[in-house]
Tab-separated table of C-alpha atoms in Angstrom:
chain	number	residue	atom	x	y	z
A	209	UNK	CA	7.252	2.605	6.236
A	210	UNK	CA	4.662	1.100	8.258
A	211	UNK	CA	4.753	3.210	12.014
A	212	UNK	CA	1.688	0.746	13.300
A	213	UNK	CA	2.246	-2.245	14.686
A	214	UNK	CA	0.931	-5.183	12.130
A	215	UNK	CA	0.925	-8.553	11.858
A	216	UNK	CA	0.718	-11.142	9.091
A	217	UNK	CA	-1.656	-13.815	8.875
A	218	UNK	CA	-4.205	-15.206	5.791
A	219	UNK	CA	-7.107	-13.182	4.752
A	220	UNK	CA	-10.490	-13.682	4.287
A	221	UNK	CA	-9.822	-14.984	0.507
A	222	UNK	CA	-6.861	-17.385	1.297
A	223	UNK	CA	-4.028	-15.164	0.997
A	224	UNK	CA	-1.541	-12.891	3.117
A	225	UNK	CA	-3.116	-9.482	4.887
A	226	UNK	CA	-1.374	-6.874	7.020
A	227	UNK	CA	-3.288	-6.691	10.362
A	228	UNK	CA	-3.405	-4.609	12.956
A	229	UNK	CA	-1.328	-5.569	16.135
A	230	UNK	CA	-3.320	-3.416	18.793
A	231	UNK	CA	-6.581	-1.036	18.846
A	232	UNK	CA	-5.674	2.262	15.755
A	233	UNK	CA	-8.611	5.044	17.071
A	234	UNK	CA	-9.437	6.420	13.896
A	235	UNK	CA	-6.872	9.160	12.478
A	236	UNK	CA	-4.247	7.090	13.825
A	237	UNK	CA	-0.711	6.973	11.818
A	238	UNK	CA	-0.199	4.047	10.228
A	239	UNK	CA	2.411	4.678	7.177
A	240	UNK	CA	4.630	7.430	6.345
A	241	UNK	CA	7.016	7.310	2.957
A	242	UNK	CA	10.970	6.716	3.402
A	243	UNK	CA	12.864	6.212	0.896
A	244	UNK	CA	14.975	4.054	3.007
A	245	UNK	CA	11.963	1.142	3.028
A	246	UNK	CA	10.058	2.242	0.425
A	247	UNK	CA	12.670	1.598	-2.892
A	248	UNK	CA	11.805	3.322	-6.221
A	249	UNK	CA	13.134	0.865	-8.709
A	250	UNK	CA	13.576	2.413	-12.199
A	251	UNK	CA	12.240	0.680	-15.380
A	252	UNK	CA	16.100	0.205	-15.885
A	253	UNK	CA	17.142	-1.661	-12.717
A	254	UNK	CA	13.745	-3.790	-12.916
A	255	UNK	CA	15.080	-5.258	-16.336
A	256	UNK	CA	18.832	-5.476	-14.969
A	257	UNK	CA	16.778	-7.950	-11.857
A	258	UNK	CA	16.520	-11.662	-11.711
A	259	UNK	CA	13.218	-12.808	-12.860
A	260	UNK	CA	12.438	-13.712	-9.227
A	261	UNK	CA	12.614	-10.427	-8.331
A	262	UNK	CA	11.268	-9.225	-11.403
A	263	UNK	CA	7.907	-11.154	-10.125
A	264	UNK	CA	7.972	-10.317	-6.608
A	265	UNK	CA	8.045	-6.229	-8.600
A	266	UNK	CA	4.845	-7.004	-10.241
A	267	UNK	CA	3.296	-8.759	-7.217
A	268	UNK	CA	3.956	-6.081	-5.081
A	269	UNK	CA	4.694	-2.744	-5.993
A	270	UNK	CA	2.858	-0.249	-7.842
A	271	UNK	CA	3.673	3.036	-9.391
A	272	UNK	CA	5.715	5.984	-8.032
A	273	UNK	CA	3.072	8.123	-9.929
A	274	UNK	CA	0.455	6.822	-12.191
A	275	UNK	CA	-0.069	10.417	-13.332
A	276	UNK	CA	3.787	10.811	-14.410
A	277	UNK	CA	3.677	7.368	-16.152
A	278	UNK	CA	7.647	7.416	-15.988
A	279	UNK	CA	8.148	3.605	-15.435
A	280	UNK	CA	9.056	4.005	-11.793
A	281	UNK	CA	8.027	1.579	-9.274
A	282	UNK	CA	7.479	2.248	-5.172
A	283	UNK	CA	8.001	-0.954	-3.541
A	284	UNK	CA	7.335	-1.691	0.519
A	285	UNK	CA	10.982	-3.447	1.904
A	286	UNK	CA	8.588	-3.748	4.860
A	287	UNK	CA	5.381	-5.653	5.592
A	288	UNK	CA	3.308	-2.581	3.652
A	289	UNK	CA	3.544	-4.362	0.590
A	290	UNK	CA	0.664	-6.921	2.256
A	291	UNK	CA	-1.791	-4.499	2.501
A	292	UNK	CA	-4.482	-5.978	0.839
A	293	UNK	CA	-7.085	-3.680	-1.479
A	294	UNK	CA	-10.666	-3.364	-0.537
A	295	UNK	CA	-13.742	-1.183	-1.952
A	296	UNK	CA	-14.495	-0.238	1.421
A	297	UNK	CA	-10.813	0.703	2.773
A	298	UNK	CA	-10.369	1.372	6.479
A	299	UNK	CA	-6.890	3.439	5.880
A	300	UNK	CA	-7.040	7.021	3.741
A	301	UNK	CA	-3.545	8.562	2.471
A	302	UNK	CA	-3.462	12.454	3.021
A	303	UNK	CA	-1.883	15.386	0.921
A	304	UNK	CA	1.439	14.349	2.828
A	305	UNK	CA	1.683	10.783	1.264
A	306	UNK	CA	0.963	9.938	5.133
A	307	UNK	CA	-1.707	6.837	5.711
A	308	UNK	CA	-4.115	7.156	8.657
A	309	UNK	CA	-7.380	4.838	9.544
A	310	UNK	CA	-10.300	6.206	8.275
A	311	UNK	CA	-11.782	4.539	11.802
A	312	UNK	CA	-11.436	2.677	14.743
A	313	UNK	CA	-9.503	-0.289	13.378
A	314	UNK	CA	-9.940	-3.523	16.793
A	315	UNK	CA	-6.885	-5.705	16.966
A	316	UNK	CA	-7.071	-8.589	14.544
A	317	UNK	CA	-8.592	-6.392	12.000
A	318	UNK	CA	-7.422	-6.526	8.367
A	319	UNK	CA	-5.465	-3.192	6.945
A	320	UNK	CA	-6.907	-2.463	3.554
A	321	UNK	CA	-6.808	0.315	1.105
A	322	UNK	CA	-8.101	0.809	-2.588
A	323	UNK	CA	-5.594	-0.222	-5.180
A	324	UNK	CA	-7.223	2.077	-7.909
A	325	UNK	CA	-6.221	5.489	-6.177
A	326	UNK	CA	-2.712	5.020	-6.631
A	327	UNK	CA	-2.592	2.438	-9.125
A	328	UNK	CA	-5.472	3.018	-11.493
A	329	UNK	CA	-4.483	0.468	-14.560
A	330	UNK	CA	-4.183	-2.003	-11.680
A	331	UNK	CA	-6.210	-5.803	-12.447
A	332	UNK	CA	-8.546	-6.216	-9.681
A	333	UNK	CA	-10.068	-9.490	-11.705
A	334	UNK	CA	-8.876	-11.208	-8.649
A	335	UNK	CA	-10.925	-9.418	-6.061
A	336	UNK	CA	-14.138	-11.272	-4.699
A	337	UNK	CA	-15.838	-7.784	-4.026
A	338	UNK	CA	-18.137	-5.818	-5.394
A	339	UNK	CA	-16.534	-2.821	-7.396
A	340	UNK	CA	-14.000	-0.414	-5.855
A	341	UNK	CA	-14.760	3.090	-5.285
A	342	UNK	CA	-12.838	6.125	-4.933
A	343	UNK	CA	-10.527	6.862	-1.570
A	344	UNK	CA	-6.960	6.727	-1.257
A	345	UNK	CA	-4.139	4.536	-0.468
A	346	UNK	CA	-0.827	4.879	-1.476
A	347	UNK	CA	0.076	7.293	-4.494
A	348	UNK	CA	2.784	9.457	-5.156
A	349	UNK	CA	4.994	9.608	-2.835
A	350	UNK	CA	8.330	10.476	-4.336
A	351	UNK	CA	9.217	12.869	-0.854
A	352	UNK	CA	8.604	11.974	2.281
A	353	UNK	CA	6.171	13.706	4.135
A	354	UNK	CA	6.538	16.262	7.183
A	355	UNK	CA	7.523	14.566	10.475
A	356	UNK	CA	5.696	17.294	12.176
């Protein structure tokens, strides 16, 4: 659940990014798991869905844990899901499944994470960048985290 305030507008390569609504020092909170927003959708109920939803699934959500490989998907009922992936992520996800910035992140700037840490079968054929590298985004995040 995104605890930033975001807005949506295109990215730099013609599609939909989450960006930031106001200055985020760096270290700030930006998305804590809750089950409430964030929906684990079992392989089951994905192939019970309309194909509409079935494709807005595999736009949009990734796994609950790529090291379980149980079938279960995470996906963002709120604007997290347009968090766009970058090799160069300004956002890190801690041992809590909590993500902060990385570092100052100025108003109008683009929210970005890398796909791979939490999604590491994930097609990045699309991306115009140069190769990821290793930092973290979402990932596991079956239990919330600590509120305090």
């Amino acid at each position: 659940m995104l605890i930033a305030e975001t807005i949506l507008k295109p990215d730099q390569f013609g599609g939909i990014g989450l960006f930031s609504a106001t200055r985020l020092p760096k270290g700030t909170l930006v998305w804590i798991h809750n089950p409430i927003v964030d929906i684990a959708v079992t392989r089951e109920q994905y192939e019970a869905l309309a194909p509409t939803f079935q494709a807005l699934l595999d736009k949009h959500a990734y796994p609950r844990d790529h090291k379980v490989n149980d079938g279960v998907v995470e996906y963002n009922a709120d604007n997290a899901r347009f968090m766009n992936h970058s090799s160069h992520p300004n956002t890190y996800q801690d041992d809590h499944c909590r993500i902060f910035t990385a570092r100052d992140v100025q108003p109008g700037e683009e929210l970005t994470c890398d796909y791979l840490s939490f999604d590491p079968g994930c097609d990045l054929s699309w991306n115009k960048e140069l190769l990821p590298t290793s930092s973290s985004c979402f990932r596991s995040c079956a239990e919330p985290a600590p509120t305090g």
